[in-house]
Short mmCIF file of C-alpha atoms in Angstrom, two decimals:
data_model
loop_
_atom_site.label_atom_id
_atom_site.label_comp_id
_atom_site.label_asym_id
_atom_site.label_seq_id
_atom_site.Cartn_x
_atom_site.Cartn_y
_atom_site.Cartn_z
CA UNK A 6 0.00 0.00 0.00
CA UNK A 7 1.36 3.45 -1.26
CA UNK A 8 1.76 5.94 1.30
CA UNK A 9 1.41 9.85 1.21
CA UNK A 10 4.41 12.15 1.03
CA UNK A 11 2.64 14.83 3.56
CA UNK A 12 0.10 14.52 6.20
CA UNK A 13 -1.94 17.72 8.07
CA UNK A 14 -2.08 17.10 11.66
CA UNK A 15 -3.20 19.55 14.67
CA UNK A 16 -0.55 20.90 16.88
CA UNK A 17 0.01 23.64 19.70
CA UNK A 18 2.48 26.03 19.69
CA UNK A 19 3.20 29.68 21.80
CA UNK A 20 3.80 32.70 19.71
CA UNK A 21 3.94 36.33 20.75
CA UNK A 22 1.64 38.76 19.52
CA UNK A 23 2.61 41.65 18.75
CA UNK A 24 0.12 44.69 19.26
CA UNK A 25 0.59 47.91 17.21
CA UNK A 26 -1.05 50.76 18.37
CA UNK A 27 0.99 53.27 15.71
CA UNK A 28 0.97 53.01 12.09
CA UNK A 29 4.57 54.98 12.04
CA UNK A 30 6.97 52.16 10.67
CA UNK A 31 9.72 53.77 11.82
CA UNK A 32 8.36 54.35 15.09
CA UNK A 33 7.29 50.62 15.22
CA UNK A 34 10.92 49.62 14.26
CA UNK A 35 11.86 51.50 16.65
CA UNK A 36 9.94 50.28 19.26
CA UNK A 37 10.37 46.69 18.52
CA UNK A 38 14.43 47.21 18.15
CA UNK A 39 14.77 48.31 21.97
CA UNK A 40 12.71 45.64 22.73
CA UNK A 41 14.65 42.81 21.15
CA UNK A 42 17.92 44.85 22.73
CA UNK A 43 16.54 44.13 26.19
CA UNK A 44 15.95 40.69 25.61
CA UNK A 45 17.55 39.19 22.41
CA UNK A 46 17.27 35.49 23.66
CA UNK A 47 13.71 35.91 23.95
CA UNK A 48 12.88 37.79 20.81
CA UNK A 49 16.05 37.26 18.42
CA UNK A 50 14.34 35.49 15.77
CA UNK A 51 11.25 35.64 17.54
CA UNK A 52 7.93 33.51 15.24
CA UNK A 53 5.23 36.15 15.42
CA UNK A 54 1.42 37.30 15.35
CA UNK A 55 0.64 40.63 14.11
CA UNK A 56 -2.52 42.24 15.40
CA UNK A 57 -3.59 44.98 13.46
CA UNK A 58 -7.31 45.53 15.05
CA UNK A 59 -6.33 49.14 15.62
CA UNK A 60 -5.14 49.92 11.99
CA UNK A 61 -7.17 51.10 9.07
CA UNK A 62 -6.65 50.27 5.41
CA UNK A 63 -4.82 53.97 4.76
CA UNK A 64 -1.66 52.44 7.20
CA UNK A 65 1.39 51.52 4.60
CA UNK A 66 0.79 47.93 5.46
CA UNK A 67 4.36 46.76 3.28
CA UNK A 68 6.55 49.40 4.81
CA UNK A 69 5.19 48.11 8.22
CA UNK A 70 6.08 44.94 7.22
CA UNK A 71 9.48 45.21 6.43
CA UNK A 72 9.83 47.61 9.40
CA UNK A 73 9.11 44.26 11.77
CA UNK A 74 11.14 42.25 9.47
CA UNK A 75 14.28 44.18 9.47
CA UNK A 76 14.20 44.13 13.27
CA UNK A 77 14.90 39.85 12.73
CA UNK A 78 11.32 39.05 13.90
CA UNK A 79 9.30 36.52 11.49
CA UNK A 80 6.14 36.87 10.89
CA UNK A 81 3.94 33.94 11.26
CA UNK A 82 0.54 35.85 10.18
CA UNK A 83 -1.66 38.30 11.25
CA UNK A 84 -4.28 38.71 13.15
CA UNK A 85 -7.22 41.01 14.55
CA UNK A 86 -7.61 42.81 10.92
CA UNK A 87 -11.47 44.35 10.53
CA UNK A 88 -11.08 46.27 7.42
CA UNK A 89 -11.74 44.51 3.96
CA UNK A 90 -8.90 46.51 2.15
CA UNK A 91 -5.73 46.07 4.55
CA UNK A 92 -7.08 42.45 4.69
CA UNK A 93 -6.56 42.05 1.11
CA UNK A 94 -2.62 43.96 1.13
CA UNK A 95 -2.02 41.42 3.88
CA UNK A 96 -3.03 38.70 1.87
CA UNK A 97 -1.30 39.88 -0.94
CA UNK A 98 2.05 40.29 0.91
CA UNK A 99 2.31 36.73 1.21
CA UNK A 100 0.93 36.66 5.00
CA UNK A 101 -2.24 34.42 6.82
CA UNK A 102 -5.05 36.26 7.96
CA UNK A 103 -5.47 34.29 11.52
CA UNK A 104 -9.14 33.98 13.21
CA UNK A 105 -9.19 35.23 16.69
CA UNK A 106 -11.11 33.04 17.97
CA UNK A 107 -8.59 30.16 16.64
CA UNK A 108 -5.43 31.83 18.38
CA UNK A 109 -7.05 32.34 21.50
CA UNK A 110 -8.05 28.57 21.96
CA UNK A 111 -4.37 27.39 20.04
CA UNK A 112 -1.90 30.05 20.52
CA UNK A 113 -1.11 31.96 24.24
CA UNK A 114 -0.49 35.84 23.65
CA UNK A 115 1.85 37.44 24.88
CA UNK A 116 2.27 41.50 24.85
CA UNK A 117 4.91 42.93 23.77
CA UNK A 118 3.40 45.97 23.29
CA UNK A 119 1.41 48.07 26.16
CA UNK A 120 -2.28 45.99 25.45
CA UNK A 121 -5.65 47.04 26.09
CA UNK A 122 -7.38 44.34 27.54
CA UNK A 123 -10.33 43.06 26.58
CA UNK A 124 -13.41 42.41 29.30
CA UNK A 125 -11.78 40.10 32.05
CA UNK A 126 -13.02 36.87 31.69
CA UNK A 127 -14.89 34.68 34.26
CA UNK A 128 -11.98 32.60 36.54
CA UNK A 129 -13.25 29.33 36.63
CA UNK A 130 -11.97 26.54 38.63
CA UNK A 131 -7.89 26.31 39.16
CA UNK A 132 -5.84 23.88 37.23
CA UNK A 133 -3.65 21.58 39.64
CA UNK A 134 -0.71 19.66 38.48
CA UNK A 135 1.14 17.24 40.84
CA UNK A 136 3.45 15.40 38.55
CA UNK A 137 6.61 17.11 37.46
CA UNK A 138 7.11 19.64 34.45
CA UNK A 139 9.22 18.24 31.92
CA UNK A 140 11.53 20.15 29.64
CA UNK A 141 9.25 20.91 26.49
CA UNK A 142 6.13 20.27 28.28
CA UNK A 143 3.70 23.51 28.25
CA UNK A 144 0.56 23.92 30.76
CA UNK A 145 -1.95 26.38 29.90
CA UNK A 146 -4.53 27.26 32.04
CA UNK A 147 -7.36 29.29 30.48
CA UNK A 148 -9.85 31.56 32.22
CA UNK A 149 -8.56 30.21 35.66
CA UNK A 150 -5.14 29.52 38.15
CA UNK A 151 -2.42 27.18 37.66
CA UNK A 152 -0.63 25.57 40.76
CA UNK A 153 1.98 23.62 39.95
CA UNK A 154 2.87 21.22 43.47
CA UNK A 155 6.10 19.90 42.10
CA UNK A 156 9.02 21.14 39.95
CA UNK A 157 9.33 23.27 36.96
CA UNK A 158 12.32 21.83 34.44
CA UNK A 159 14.19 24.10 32.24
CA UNK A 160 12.51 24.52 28.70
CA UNK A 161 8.84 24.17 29.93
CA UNK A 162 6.47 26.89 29.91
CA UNK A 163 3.53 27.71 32.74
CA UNK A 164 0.94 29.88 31.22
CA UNK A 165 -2.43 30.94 32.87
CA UNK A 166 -4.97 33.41 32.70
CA UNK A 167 -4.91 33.66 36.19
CA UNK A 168 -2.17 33.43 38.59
CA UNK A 169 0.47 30.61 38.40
CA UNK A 170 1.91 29.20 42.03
CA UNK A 171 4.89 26.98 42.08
CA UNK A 172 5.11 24.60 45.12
CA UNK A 173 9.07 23.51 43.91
CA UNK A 174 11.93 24.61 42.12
CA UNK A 175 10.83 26.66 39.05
CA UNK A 176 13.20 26.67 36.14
CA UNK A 177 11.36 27.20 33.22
CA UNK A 178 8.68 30.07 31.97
CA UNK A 179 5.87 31.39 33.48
CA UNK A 180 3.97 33.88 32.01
CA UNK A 181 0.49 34.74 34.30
CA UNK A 182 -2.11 36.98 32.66
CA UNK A 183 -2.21 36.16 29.33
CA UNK A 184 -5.34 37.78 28.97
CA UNK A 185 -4.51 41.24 30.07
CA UNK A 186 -5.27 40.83 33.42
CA UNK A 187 -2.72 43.05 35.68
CA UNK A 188 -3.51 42.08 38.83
CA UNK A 189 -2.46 38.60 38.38
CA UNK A 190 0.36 37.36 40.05
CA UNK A 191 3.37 34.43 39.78
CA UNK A 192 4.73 32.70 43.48
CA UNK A 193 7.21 30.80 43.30
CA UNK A 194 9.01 28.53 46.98
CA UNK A 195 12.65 28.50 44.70
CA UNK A 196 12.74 31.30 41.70
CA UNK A 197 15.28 29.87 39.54
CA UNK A 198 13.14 30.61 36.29
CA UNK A 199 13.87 31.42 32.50
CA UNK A 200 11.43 34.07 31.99
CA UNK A 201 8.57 35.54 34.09
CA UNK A 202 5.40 37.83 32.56
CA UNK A 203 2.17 39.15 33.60
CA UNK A 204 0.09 40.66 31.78
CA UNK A 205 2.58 41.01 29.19
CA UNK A 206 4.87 42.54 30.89
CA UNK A 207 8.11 40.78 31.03
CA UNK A 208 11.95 39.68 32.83
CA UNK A 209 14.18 37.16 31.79
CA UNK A 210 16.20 35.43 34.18
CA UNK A 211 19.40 37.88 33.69
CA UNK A 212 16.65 40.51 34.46
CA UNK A 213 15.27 38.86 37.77
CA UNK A 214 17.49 40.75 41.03
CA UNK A 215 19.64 38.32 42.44
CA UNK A 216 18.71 38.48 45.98
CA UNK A 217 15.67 37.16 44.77
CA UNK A 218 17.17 33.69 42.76
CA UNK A 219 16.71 30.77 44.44
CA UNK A 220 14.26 32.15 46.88
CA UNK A 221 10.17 32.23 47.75
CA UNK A 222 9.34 34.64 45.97
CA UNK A 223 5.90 37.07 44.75
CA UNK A 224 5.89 38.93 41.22
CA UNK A 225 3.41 41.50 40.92
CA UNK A 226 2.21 44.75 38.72
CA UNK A 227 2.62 48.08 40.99
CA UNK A 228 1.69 50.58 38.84
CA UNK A 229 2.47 48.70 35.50
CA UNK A 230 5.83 47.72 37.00
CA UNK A 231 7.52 44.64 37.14
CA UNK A 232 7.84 43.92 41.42
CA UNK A 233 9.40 40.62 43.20
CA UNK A 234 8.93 40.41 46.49
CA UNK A 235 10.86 37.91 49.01
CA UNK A 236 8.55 35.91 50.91
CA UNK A 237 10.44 34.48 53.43
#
C-alpha cells in the first residue's frame, strides 16, 4: 500500500503577539528594536502574530512589514484585521489572515506591546498539576489559576490566565495573565526561572534581582511595574 508524502495534523504552539497601536513604521521599528535589545534570547528570531485591530486600510501595510522584518522578527501571520482593504494587502504580501477566535483557543499571547485588555473573563476553577514539568512540556490554564505542586524543568512553559503558584523549584517560563489581566500574580518557593510575565509585561532570568534567585518569591504589577517580592 502506497503511502502519502505529507500529512496535516493539529498541533500547539506559543507565539507572541505583537500589538501595534501606531501606524509609524519607523516608530514601530523603533519600538520593537529596543525591545529585542533588552531581551535578544527571547525575541532574536522571535515567530510572530501581528494584530492589526487598531489599523485602518490607509496604514502603509508593506513598509510596516518590512519595518518588523528588518528588526529579525518573522512573521507567522496576522491577526485582529477588521477592514476589507488592509485584509486584502495582507493577503497579498504573502501573510495568513489568523481567526481570533482560533489563536485564542491554540496560541497563548503574549504583549509585547502596552495591550488594552479586553473584558476580564470569568476565573473558573484552578488547574492543579502534581506530577513534574518536563523540559518541552507547556501547561496552559485558560480563564482560571495554575498551581503547579512539584518542579518546573528548564525549557517548559507555565501559562495561565490567572495566577500561576509553584510549590518547587521553578526553572522554566511562566507567564500569568495572558489575557490582560494586571492584577495577576506568579509565586514561586525557589525562583530559579527562565522568563517571568504578567500581563505582558516581562523579565528574563538575567533581568530577575539576584537576591531574589533561588528564593520564595511574589511577582506583581505596581503601577504597571515589574515587582518581586521575598517571601520568606
Amino acid at each position: 500500500m502506497s503511502h502519502s508524502p505529507i500529512d496535516f495534523k493539529g498541533s500547539n504552539f506559543t507565539f507572541l503577539v505583537l500589538y501595534l497601536y501606531d501606524s509609524d513604521h519607523a516608530i514601530i521599528r523603533k519600538a520593537i528594536q529596543k525591545k529585542v535589545d533588552n531581551a535578544p534570547t527571547f525575541l532574536r528570531h522571535a515567530p510572530i502574530i501581528v494584530n492589526v485591530s487598531m489599523l485602518s486600510s490607509k496604514v502603509n501595510w508593506n513598509h510596516i512589514q518590512h519595518a518588523i522584518l528588518e528588526t529579525g522578527l518573522s512573521i507567522v501571520g496576522v491577526s485582529g484585521c477588521r477592514d476589507e482593504k488592509l485584509k486584502q494587502v495582507i493577503m497579498n504580501s504573502g501573510l495568513a489572515i489568523l481567526n481570533e477566535g482560533a489563536i485564542d483557543n491554540s496560541y497563548s499571547n503574549i504583549y509585547i506591546s502596552k495591550s488594552i485588555p479586553d473584558q476580564i473573563k470569568g476565573k473558573s476553577k484552578t488547574r492543579l498539576i502534581s506530577s513534574p514539568v518536563r523540559s518541552g512540556q507547556q501547561i496552559y490554564a485558560k480563564n482560571t489559576d495554575l498551581v503547579i505542586i512539584n518542579s518546573v524543568s528548564e525549557g517548559a512553559e507555565l501559562i495561565a490566565d490567572g495566577n500561576i503558584h509553584v510549590y518547587g523549584s521553578m526553572r522554566g517560563r511562566a507567564l500569568a495573565g495572558v489575557d490582560g489581566d494586571e492584577s495577576c500574580q506568579i509565586f514561586c518557593t525557589h525562583l530559579l526561572a527562565e522568563l517571568l510575565s504578567i500581563a505582558g509585561q516581562y523579565w528574563m532570568m538575567e533581568q530577575i534581582p539576584s537576591n531574589c534567585l533561588g528564593k520564595t518569591s511574589r511577582l506583581y504589577l505596581e503601577s504597571g511595574v515589574l515587582t518581586l517580592q521575598n517571601l520568606i
